[in-house]
Short mmCIF file of N, CA, C and O in Angstrom, two decimals:
data_model
loop_
_atom_site.label_atom_id
_atom_site.label_comp_id
_atom_site.label_asym_id
_atom_site.label_seq_id
_atom_site.Cartn_x
_atom_site.Cartn_y
_atom_site.Cartn_z
N UNK P 132 0.97 -1.01 -0.26
CA UNK P 132 -0.16 0.02 0.11
C UNK P 132 0.66 1.16 0.06
O UNK P 132 1.75 1.40 0.87
N UNK P 133 0.82 2.34 -0.88
CA UNK P 133 1.44 3.46 -1.04
C UNK P 133 0.95 4.66 -1.08
O UNK P 133 -0.33 4.48 -1.52
N UNK P 134 1.14 5.68 -0.24
CA UNK P 134 0.70 6.83 -0.04
C UNK P 134 1.03 7.64 -1.17
O UNK P 134 0.69 8.92 -1.17
N UNK P 135 2.50 7.48 -1.95
CA UNK P 135 2.89 8.81 -2.69
C UNK P 135 2.67 8.21 -4.58
O UNK P 135 3.31 7.68 -4.77
N UNK P 136 2.16 9.35 -4.92
CA UNK P 136 2.20 9.18 -6.30
C UNK P 136 3.44 8.62 -7.00
O UNK P 136 3.55 7.50 -7.96
N UNK P 137 4.29 9.02 -6.39
CA UNK P 137 5.74 8.98 -7.10
C UNK P 137 6.20 7.67 -6.48
O UNK P 137 7.20 6.78 -7.40
N UNK P 138 5.71 7.15 -5.59
CA UNK P 138 6.23 5.61 -5.26
C UNK P 138 5.22 4.69 -6.24
O UNK P 138 6.24 3.66 -6.13
N UNK P 139 4.29 4.77 -6.27
CA UNK P 139 3.32 4.49 -7.24
C UNK P 139 4.04 4.54 -8.64
O UNK P 139 4.51 2.97 -8.88
N UNK P 140 4.20 5.15 -8.84
CA UNK P 140 5.00 5.34 -10.54
C UNK P 140 6.36 4.53 -10.18
O UNK P 140 6.43 4.01 -11.30
N UNK P 141 7.29 4.63 -9.23
CA UNK P 141 8.17 3.96 -9.11
C UNK P 141 8.08 2.22 -9.38
O UNK P 141 9.22 1.48 -9.63
N UNK P 142 7.36 1.91 -8.31
CA UNK P 142 6.90 0.22 -8.21
C UNK P 142 6.48 -0.08 -9.48
O UNK P 142 6.62 -1.02 -10.40
N UNK P 143 5.63 0.78 -10.33
CA UNK P 143 5.03 0.49 -11.92
C UNK P 143 6.34 0.48 -12.86
O UNK P 143 6.48 -0.41 -13.73
N UNK P 144 7.18 1.19 -12.65
CA UNK P 144 8.24 0.93 -13.46
C UNK P 144 9.20 0.11 -13.33
O UNK P 144 9.82 -0.58 -14.18
N UNK P 145 8.68 -0.66 -12.12
CA UNK P 145 9.59 -2.19 -12.50
C UNK P 145 8.99 -3.32 -13.21
O UNK P 145 9.47 -4.49 -13.45
N UNK P 146 8.32 -2.83 -13.61
CA UNK P 146 7.05 -4.01 -14.68
C UNK P 146 6.49 -4.86 -14.09
O UNK P 146 7.40 -6.27 -13.98
N UNK P 147 5.54 -4.98 -12.82
CA UNK P 147 5.70 -5.86 -12.25
C UNK P 147 4.92 -7.26 -12.66
O UNK P 147 4.32 -6.77 -14.15
N UNK P 148 5.05 -8.49 -12.25
CA UNK P 148 4.57 -9.44 -13.19
C UNK P 148 3.02 -9.17 -13.15
O UNK P 148 2.18 -8.57 -12.14
N UNK P 149 2.34 -9.93 -13.94
CA UNK P 149 1.11 -10.48 -13.96
C UNK P 149 0.23 -10.79 -12.69
O UNK P 149 0.72 -11.42 -11.90
N UNK P 150 -1.21 -10.43 -12.35
CA UNK P 150 -2.09 -10.61 -11.60
C UNK P 150 -1.28 -9.75 -10.16
O UNK P 150 -1.64 -10.03 -9.12
N UNK P 151 -0.63 -8.83 -10.42
CA UNK P 151 0.18 -7.66 -9.04
C UNK P 151 -1.11 -6.53 -8.77
O UNK P 151 -1.68 -5.82 -9.76
N UNK P 152 -0.98 -6.54 -7.37
CA UNK P 152 -2.20 -5.36 -7.22
C UNK P 152 -1.24 -4.48 -6.39
O UNK P 152 -0.39 -4.79 -5.64
N UNK P 153 -2.13 -3.23 -6.60
CA UNK P 153 -1.20 -1.85 -5.84
C UNK P 153 -2.31 -1.20 -5.23
O UNK P 153 -3.04 -0.46 -6.13
N UNK P 154 -2.35 -0.97 -4.33
CA UNK P 154 -3.27 -0.41 -3.46
C UNK P 154 -2.71 1.11 -3.14
O UNK P 154 -1.60 1.22 -2.01
N UNK P 155 -3.45 2.11 -3.46
CA UNK P 155 -3.01 3.46 -2.82
C UNK P 155 -3.99 4.11 -1.61
O UNK P 155 -4.69 4.13 -1.71
N UNK P 156 -2.79 4.55 -1.13
CA UNK P 156 -3.88 4.96 0.37
C UNK P 156 -3.25 6.49 0.28
O UNK P 156 -2.98 6.97 -0.35
N UNK P 157 -4.55 7.08 0.68
CA UNK P 157 -4.82 8.62 0.29
C UNK P 157 -5.34 8.98 -0.41
O UNK P 157 -5.92 8.18 -1.12
N UNK P 158 -5.39 10.05 -0.56
CA UNK P 158 -6.32 10.71 -1.71
C UNK P 158 -4.99 11.33 -2.75
O UNK P 158 -4.90 12.35 -2.43
N UNK P 159 -5.47 10.89 -3.63
CA UNK P 159 -4.73 11.33 -4.67
C UNK P 159 -5.37 11.69 -6.11
O UNK P 159 -4.89 12.13 -7.22
N UNK P 160 -6.80 11.18 -6.18
CA UNK P 160 -7.41 11.68 -7.17
C UNK P 160 -7.96 10.88 -8.39
O UNK P 160 -8.57 11.40 -9.07
N UNK P 161 -6.54 10.37 -8.37
CA UNK P 161 -7.08 9.04 -10.16
C UNK P 161 -7.65 7.64 -9.59
O UNK P 161 -8.53 7.33 -10.27
N UNK P 162 -7.46 7.18 -8.43
CA UNK P 162 -7.65 5.76 -8.54
C UNK P 162 -7.38 5.13 -7.18
O UNK P 162 -6.45 5.91 -6.48
N UNK P 163 -8.10 4.12 -6.76
CA UNK P 163 -7.66 3.76 -5.55
C UNK P 163 -6.86 2.11 -5.21
O UNK P 163 -5.99 2.01 -4.29
N UNK P 164 -6.69 1.60 -6.50
CA UNK P 164 -5.94 0.45 -6.60
C UNK P 164 -5.61 0.45 -8.11
O UNK P 164 -6.40 0.40 -9.19
N UNK P 165 -4.46 -0.47 -8.67
CA UNK P 165 -3.85 -0.49 -9.66
C UNK P 165 -4.04 -2.22 -9.76
O UNK P 165 -3.10 -2.64 -8.70
N UNK P 166 -4.43 -3.14 -10.92
CA UNK P 166 -4.31 -4.17 -11.07
C UNK P 166 -3.35 -4.38 -12.53
O UNK P 166 -3.95 -4.09 -13.46
N UNK P 167 -2.20 -5.22 -12.40
CA UNK P 167 -1.35 -5.73 -13.58
C UNK P 167 -2.02 -6.91 -13.75
O UNK P 167 -1.49 -7.70 -13.33
N UNK P 168 -2.91 -6.71 -14.93
CA UNK P 168 -3.48 -7.82 -15.24
C UNK P 168 -2.56 -8.99 -16.43
O UNK P 168 -2.75 -10.34 -16.00
N UNK P 169 -2.22 -8.43 -17.01
CA UNK P 169 -0.90 -9.05 -17.58
C UNK P 169 0.12 -7.96 -18.25
O UNK P 169 0.11 -6.73 -17.84
N UNK P 170 0.99 -8.37 -19.25
CA UNK P 170 2.31 -7.50 -19.54
C UNK P 170 1.62 -6.10 -20.55
O UNK P 170 2.22 -5.66 -20.93
N UNK P 171 0.08 -6.39 -20.85
CA UNK P 171 -0.45 -5.95 -21.94
C UNK P 171 -1.53 -5.21 -21.55
O UNK P 171 -2.22 -4.13 -22.09
N UNK P 172 -1.99 -5.69 -20.12
CA UNK P 172 -3.56 -5.03 -19.72
C UNK P 172 -3.20 -4.75 -18.44
O UNK P 172 -2.44 -5.33 -17.60
N UNK P 173 -3.46 -3.59 -18.24
CA UNK P 173 -3.74 -2.87 -16.45
C UNK P 173 -5.50 -2.28 -16.46
O UNK P 173 -6.02 -1.86 -17.05
N UNK P 174 -5.47 -2.50 -15.19
CA UNK P 174 -6.78 -1.97 -14.44
C UNK P 174 -6.49 -1.03 -13.29
O UNK P 174 -6.02 -1.24 -12.46
N UNK P 175 -7.58 -0.05 -13.71
CA UNK P 175 -7.43 0.82 -12.38
C UNK P 175 -8.73 0.80 -11.92
O UNK P 175 -9.84 1.01 -12.48
N UNK P 176 -8.44 0.97 -10.41
CA UNK P 176 -9.80 0.38 -9.40
C UNK P 176 -9.95 1.97 -8.52
O UNK P 176 -9.36 2.40 -8.07
N UNK P 177 -11.55 2.49 -8.73
CA UNK P 177 -11.85 3.53 -8.04
C UNK P 177 -12.72 3.08 -6.88
O UNK P 177 -13.98 2.36 -7.35
N UNK P 178 -12.92 3.06 -5.98
CA UNK P 178 -14.10 2.33 -4.53
C UNK P 178 -14.52 3.72 -4.27
O UNK P 178 -13.99 4.62 -3.88
N UNK P 179 -16.01 3.77 -4.05
CA UNK P 179 -16.30 5.16 -3.64
C UNK P 179 -17.43 4.98 -3.37
O UNK P 179 -18.39 3.71 -3.81
N UNK P 180 -17.86 5.81 -2.34
CA UNK P 180 -19.40 5.40 -1.47
C UNK P 180 -20.13 6.56 -1.80
O UNK P 180 -21.14 7.00 -1.43
N UNK P 181 -19.46 7.48 -2.86
CA UNK P 181 -20.23 8.63 -2.94
C UNK P 181 -21.28 8.68 -4.05
O UNK P 181 -21.40 7.39 -4.47
N UNK P 182 -22.24 9.46 -4.23
CA UNK P 182 -22.99 9.34 -4.96
C UNK P 182 -23.00 9.73 -6.35
O UNK P 182 -23.40 9.80 -7.58
N UNK P 183 -21.39 9.95 -6.76
CA UNK P 183 -20.98 10.66 -8.23
C UNK P 183 -18.98 10.40 -7.95
O UNK P 183 -18.95 10.65 -6.83
N UNK P 184 -18.88 10.61 -9.30
CA UNK P 184 -17.27 10.26 -9.48
C UNK P 184 -16.68 11.15 -10.42
O UNK P 184 -17.46 11.14 -11.63
N UNK P 185 -15.67 11.77 -10.60
CA UNK P 185 -14.92 12.24 -11.64
C UNK P 185 -13.76 11.86 -12.05
O UNK P 185 -12.59 11.75 -11.15
N UNK P 186 -13.81 10.98 -13.12
CA UNK P 186 -12.49 9.88 -13.50
C UNK P 186 -11.41 11.51 -13.74
O UNK P 186 -11.41 12.08 -14.43
N UNK P 187 -10.19 11.50 -12.78
CA UNK P 187 -8.93 12.81 -13.27
C UNK P 187 -8.01 11.99 -14.37
O UNK P 187 -6.92 11.40 -14.00
N UNK P 188 -8.63 11.59 -16.18
CA UNK P 188 -7.77 11.28 -16.67
C UNK P 188 -6.51 12.03 -17.15
O UNK P 188 -5.56 11.43 -17.42
N UNK P 189 -6.53 13.28 -16.71
CA UNK P 189 -5.08 14.07 -16.91
C UNK P 189 -3.75 13.04 -16.23
O UNK P 189 -2.72 13.03 -16.48
N UNK P 190 -4.54 12.55 -14.84
CA UNK P 190 -3.42 12.65 -13.74
C UNK P 190 -2.86 11.13 -14.44
O UNK P 190 -1.71 10.48 -14.35
N UNK P 191 -3.76 10.06 -14.69
CA UNK P 191 -3.72 9.04 -15.76
C UNK P 191 -2.67 8.91 -16.69
O UNK P 191 -1.96 8.16 -16.86
N UNK P 192 -3.26 9.82 -17.59
CA UNK P 192 -2.60 10.62 -19.22
C UNK P 192 -0.70 10.60 -18.47
O UNK P 192 0.11 10.46 -18.98
N UNK P 193 -0.63 11.37 -17.61
CA UNK P 193 0.40 11.96 -17.64
C UNK P 193 1.40 10.45 -16.59
O UNK P 193 2.60 10.59 -16.76
N UNK P 194 0.77 9.89 -15.91
CA UNK P 194 1.39 8.44 -15.30
C UNK P 194 1.78 8.12 -16.59
O UNK P 194 2.91 7.27 -16.45
N UNK P 195 1.17 7.45 -17.14
CA UNK P 195 0.91 6.26 -18.39
C UNK P 195 2.33 6.75 -19.13
O UNK P 195 3.13 6.23 -19.80
N UNK P 196 2.50 8.49 -19.97
CA UNK P 196 3.38 8.66 -20.42
C UNK P 196 4.86 9.25 -19.72
O UNK P 196 5.57 8.79 -20.32
N UNK P 197 4.89 9.37 -19.04
CA UNK P 197 6.03 9.17 -18.09
C UNK P 197 6.50 7.21 -18.16
O UNK P 197 7.73 7.22 -17.79
N UNK P 198 5.88 6.54 -17.77
CA UNK P 198 6.20 5.50 -17.77
C UNK P 198 6.57 4.73 -19.01
O UNK P 198 7.80 3.82 -19.15
N UNK P 199 5.62 5.20 -19.96
CA UNK P 199 6.22 4.52 -21.32
C UNK P 199 7.47 5.14 -21.71
O UNK P 199 8.40 4.87 -22.53
N UNK P 200 7.87 6.41 -21.55
CA UNK P 200 9.28 7.23 -21.73
C UNK P 200 10.56 6.10 -21.12
O UNK P 200 11.30 6.12 -21.30
N UNK P 201 9.89 5.49 -19.43
CA UNK P 201 11.01 4.50 -19.12
C UNK P 201 10.92 3.08 -19.63
O UNK P 201 11.23 2.07 -19.53
N UNK P 202 10.30 2.67 -21.14
CA UNK P 202 9.69 1.60 -21.25
C UNK P 202 8.81 0.90 -21.16
O UNK P 202 8.80 -0.14 -21.44
N UNK P 203 8.09 1.23 -19.99
CA UNK P 203 6.82 0.34 -19.71
C UNK P 203 5.52 0.96 -20.08
O UNK P 203 5.30 2.02 -19.80
N UNK P 204 5.13 0.15 -20.72
CA UNK P 204 3.55 0.49 -21.24
C UNK P 204 2.39 -0.89 -21.45
O UNK P 204 3.31 -1.98 -21.59
N UNK P 205 1.47 -0.23 -21.33
CA UNK P 205 0.45 -1.37 -21.47
C UNK P 205 -0.30 -1.07 -22.53
O UNK P 205 -0.54 0.20 -22.71
N UNK P 206 -1.35 -1.76 -23.14
CA UNK P 206 -1.96 -1.48 -24.74
C UNK P 206 -3.63 -1.25 -24.30
O UNK P 206 -4.17 -0.47 -24.76
N UNK P 207 -3.71 -1.88 -23.30
CA UNK P 207 -4.93 -2.16 -23.00
C UNK P 207 -5.45 -1.87 -21.27
O UNK P 207 -4.71 -2.00 -20.33
N UNK P 208 -6.42 -0.66 -21.47
CA UNK P 208 -7.01 -0.51 -19.95
C UNK P 208 -8.27 -0.59 -19.60
O UNK P 208 -8.99 -0.74 -20.38
N UNK P 209 -8.29 -0.93 -18.61
CA UNK P 209 -9.66 -0.77 -18.17
C UNK P 209 -9.83 0.04 -16.70
O UNK P 209 -9.25 0.20 -15.67
N UNK P 210 -11.50 0.76 -16.36
CA UNK P 210 -11.50 0.97 -15.28
C UNK P 210 -12.51 0.54 -14.63
O UNK P 210 -13.48 -0.12 -15.24
N UNK P 211 -12.89 0.21 -13.28
CA UNK P 211 -13.47 -0.31 -12.35
C UNK P 211 -13.77 0.41 -11.64
O UNK P 211 -13.45 0.83 -10.78
N UNK P 212 -15.36 0.15 -11.28
CA UNK P 212 -15.65 1.31 -9.72
C UNK P 212 -16.18 0.80 -9.09
O UNK P 212 -17.12 -0.63 -9.13
N UNK P 213 -15.96 0.28 -7.89
CA UNK P 213 -16.55 -0.27 -6.95
C UNK P 213 -17.28 0.39 -5.57
O UNK P 213 -17.01 1.34 -5.35
N UNK P 214 -18.72 -0.33 -5.63
CA UNK P 214 -19.46 0.60 -4.83
C UNK P 214 -19.66 -0.47 -3.71
O UNK P 214 -19.82 -1.36 -3.98
N UNK P 215 -20.28 0.03 -2.32
CA UNK P 215 -20.90 -0.82 -1.40
C UNK P 215 -22.20 -1.83 -1.85
O UNK P 215 -23.21 -0.74 -2.39
N UNK P 216 -21.94 -2.81 -1.63
CA UNK P 216 -23.19 -3.63 -2.19
C UNK P 216 -24.55 -3.35 -1.73
O UNK P 216 -25.55 -3.52 -2.51
N UNK P 217 -24.81 -2.54 -0.17
CA UNK P 217 -25.97 -2.33 -0.02
C UNK P 217 -26.02 -0.78 -0.32
O UNK P 217 -27.46 -0.75 0.13
N UNK P 218 -25.35 -0.05 -1.16
CA UNK P 218 -25.82 1.04 -1.27
C UNK P 218 -26.53 1.66 -3.08
O UNK P 218 -25.92 1.01 -3.80
N UNK P 219 -27.83 1.29 -2.37
CA UNK P 219 -29.02 1.25 -3.88
C UNK P 219 -28.97 2.78 -4.36
O UNK P 219 -30.05 2.95 -5.28
N UNK P 220 -28.81 4.01 -4.14
CA UNK P 220 -28.86 5.34 -4.25
C UNK P 220 -28.56 5.06 -5.81
O UNK P 220 -27.07 4.64 -5.81
N UNK P 221 -28.67 5.98 -6.79
CA UNK P 221 -28.58 6.17 -8.02
C UNK P 221 -26.98 6.89 -8.01
O UNK P 221 -26.61 7.37 -7.24
N UNK P 222 -25.66 6.11 -9.00
CA UNK P 222 -25.18 6.64 -8.76
C UNK P 222 -24.21 7.50 -10.08
O UNK P 222 -24.98 6.64 -11.48
N UNK P 223 -23.68 8.55 -10.40
CA UNK P 223 -23.47 9.47 -11.63
C UNK P 223 -21.90 9.74 -12.13
O UNK P 223 -21.12 9.39 -10.83
N UNK P 224 -21.60 8.63 -12.55
CA UNK P 224 -20.33 8.98 -13.18
C UNK P 224 -20.18 10.26 -14.13
O UNK P 224 -20.84 10.43 -15.41
N UNK P 225 -19.41 11.21 -13.43
CA UNK P 225 -19.43 13.26 -14.52
C UNK P 225 -18.58 12.73 -15.76
O UNK P 225 -17.64 11.80 -15.75
N UNK P 226 -18.33 13.46 -16.38
CA UNK P 226 -17.57 13.77 -17.53
C UNK P 226 -16.25 13.88 -17.20
O UNK P 226 -15.81 14.71 -16.01
N UNK P 227 -15.55 12.94 -17.42
CA UNK P 227 -13.87 13.26 -16.93
C UNK P 227 -13.13 14.86 -17.18
O UNK P 227 -13.52 15.29 -18.03
N UNK P 228 -12.13 14.61 -15.99
CA UNK P 228 -10.96 15.86 -16.56
C UNK P 228 -9.70 15.05 -17.08
O UNK P 228 -9.18 14.22 -16.55
N UNK P 229 -9.61 15.66 -18.48
CA UNK P 229 -8.70 14.86 -19.28
C UNK P 229 -9.16 13.98 -19.84
O UNK P 229 -10.56 13.50 -20.15
N UNK P 230 -8.10 13.43 -21.07
CA UNK P 230 -8.76 12.38 -22.00
C UNK P 230 -7.19 11.44 -21.90
O UNK P 230 -6.41 11.86 -21.83
N UNK P 231 -7.97 10.05 -22.63
CA UNK P 231 -6.94 9.06 -22.52
C UNK P 231 -6.74 8.82 -24.09
O UNK P 231 -8.06 8.41 -24.42
N UNK P 232 -5.80 8.67 -25.06
CA UNK P 232 -5.85 7.91 -26.58
C UNK P 232 -4.97 7.04 -26.22
O UNK P 232 -3.96 6.97 -25.72
N UNK P 233 -4.77 6.19 -27.53
CA UNK P 233 -4.19 5.52 -27.84
C UNK P 233 -3.89 3.99 -27.25
O UNK P 233 -3.67 3.51 -27.12
N UNK P 234 -5.05 4.15 -26.83
CA UNK P 234 -5.30 2.63 -25.65
C UNK P 234 -6.32 1.90 -26.46
O UNK P 234 -7.22 2.49 -26.52
N UNK P 235 -6.47 0.54 -25.76
CA UNK P 235 -7.80 -0.22 -26.36
C UNK P 235 -8.50 -0.83 -24.75
O UNK P 235 -7.75 -0.85 -23.54
N UNK P 236 -9.28 -0.67 -24.78
CA UNK P 236 -10.36 -1.58 -23.48
C UNK P 236 -10.21 -3.16 -23.70
O UNK P 236 -9.51 -3.69 -24.77
N UNK P 237 -10.19 -3.81 -23.22
CA UNK P 237 -10.15 -5.22 -22.60
C UNK P 237 -10.47 -5.82 -24.07
O UNK P 237 -10.33 -7.36 -24.06
N UNK P 238 -12.03 -5.30 -24.16
CA UNK P 238 -12.58 -6.02 -25.37
C UNK P 238 -12.11 -5.54 -26.41
O UNK P 238 -12.66 -5.83 -28.00
N UNK P 239 -10.41 -5.09 -26.69
CA UNK P 239 -9.93 -4.78 -28.11
C UNK P 239 -10.74 -3.43 -28.68
O UNK P 239 -10.20 -3.05 -29.91
N UNK P 240 -11.93 -2.86 -28.00
CA UNK P 240 -12.25 -1.62 -28.81
C UNK P 240 -11.59 -0.29 -28.37
O UNK P 240 -10.77 -0.21 -27.60
N UNK P 241 -11.36 0.83 -29.24
CA UNK P 241 -10.26 1.81 -28.92
C UNK P 241 -11.14 2.67 -27.54
O UNK P 241 -12.27 2.15 -27.45
N UNK P 242 -10.12 3.08 -26.91
CA UNK P 242 -10.61 3.58 -25.31
C UNK P 242 -11.15 5.50 -26.28
O UNK P 242 -11.85 6.01 -25.38
N UNK P 243 -10.33 5.99 -27.27
CA UNK P 243 -10.73 7.00 -27.67
C UNK P 243 -12.57 7.73 -28.27
O UNK P 243 -12.76 7.94 -29.00
N UNK P 244 -13.52 6.81 -27.52
CA UNK P 244 -14.67 6.73 -27.97
C UNK P 244 -15.32 8.28 -27.27
O UNK P 244 -15.03 8.62 -26.29
N UNK P 245 -16.09 8.60 -28.07
CA UNK P 245 -17.18 9.90 -27.46
C UNK P 245 -17.43 9.67 -25.91
O UNK P 245 -16.67 11.04 -25.43
N UNK P 246 -18.01 9.14 -25.64
CA UNK P 246 -17.85 9.29 -23.79
C UNK P 246 -17.63 8.16 -23.03
O UNK P 246 -17.94 6.63 -23.22
N UNK P 247 -16.30 8.33 -22.80
CA UNK P 247 -15.88 7.26 -22.00
C UNK P 247 -16.35 6.25 -20.80
O UNK P 247 -15.91 5.26 -20.62
N UNK P 248 -17.21 7.07 -20.25
CA UNK P 248 -18.09 6.42 -19.61
C UNK P 248 -18.70 4.75 -19.58
O UNK P 248 -19.17 4.29 -19.13
N UNK P 249 -18.80 4.88 -21.36
CA UNK P 249 -18.90 3.29 -22.07
C UNK P 249 -18.64 2.86 -21.42
O UNK P 249 -18.55 1.35 -21.72
N UNK P 250 -16.81 2.48 -21.36
CA UNK P 250 -16.08 2.13 -21.35
C UNK P 250 -15.75 1.24 -19.92
O UNK P 250 -14.84 0.47 -19.36
N UNK P 251 -16.54 1.91 -18.52
CA UNK P 251 -16.17 1.43 -17.20
C UNK P 251 -17.09 0.57 -16.60
O UNK P 251 -18.31 0.21 -17.32
N UNK P 252 -16.49 -0.84 -16.31
CA UNK P 252 -17.19 -1.42 -15.66
C UNK P 252 -17.26 -0.85 -13.82
O UNK P 252 -16.78 -0.20 -13.57
N UNK P 253 -18.29 -1.73 -13.31
CA UNK P 253 -18.73 -1.67 -12.18
C UNK P 253 -19.22 -2.76 -11.49
O UNK P 253 -19.30 -4.01 -11.87
N UNK P 254 -19.05 -2.88 -9.78
CA UNK P 254 -19.06 -3.78 -9.27
C UNK P 254 -19.83 -3.25 -7.96
O UNK P 254 -19.13 -2.15 -7.20
N UNK P 255 -19.89 -4.21 -7.09
CA UNK P 255 -19.80 -4.06 -5.70
C UNK P 255 -19.29 -4.87 -4.83
O UNK P 255 -18.57 -5.72 -4.97
N UNK P 256 -18.80 -4.14 -3.30
CA UNK P 256 -18.71 -5.15 -2.21
C UNK P 256 -19.59 -4.81 -1.05
O UNK P 256 -19.84 -4.19 -0.80
N UNK P 257 -18.71 -5.76 -0.03
CA UNK P 257 -19.49 -5.96 1.05
C UNK P 257 -18.53 -5.20 2.24
O UNK P 257 -17.42 -5.31 2.08
N UNK P 258 -18.71 -3.96 2.28
CA UNK P 258 -17.65 -2.95 3.13
C UNK P 258 -18.23 -3.30 4.48
O UNK P 258 -17.70 -1.87 5.61
N UNK P 259 -18.56 -4.16 5.20
CA UNK P 259 -18.41 -4.32 6.57
C UNK P 259 -17.25 -4.62 7.02
O UNK P 259 -16.99 -5.49 6.45
#
């Protein structure tokens, strides 16, 4: 579990093996966990009990660009929002801050679709 964006970036630069999870402590605004699914697929996970969320894609774009300069890159991205399973309130995913270009979703469709929110996966967790 890391509390500093620089530490997360440094760990990602080691190109961790498949099925590695990195949990982020504190508020950095873009994600709560990173799942290295394979050498080509990476998943960013956001947990929230709020009624809305805005992805900070500019933070992710900057991180991914920096990693690519170091020769560490993934071709496929996925975003997963996890919410409390007993929270039945409506949830709104607002328009993002920033954009991502040049990546594919896990289903091999391009990420630069008109509304990225169509690309997000949703799940629930028992938070007790």
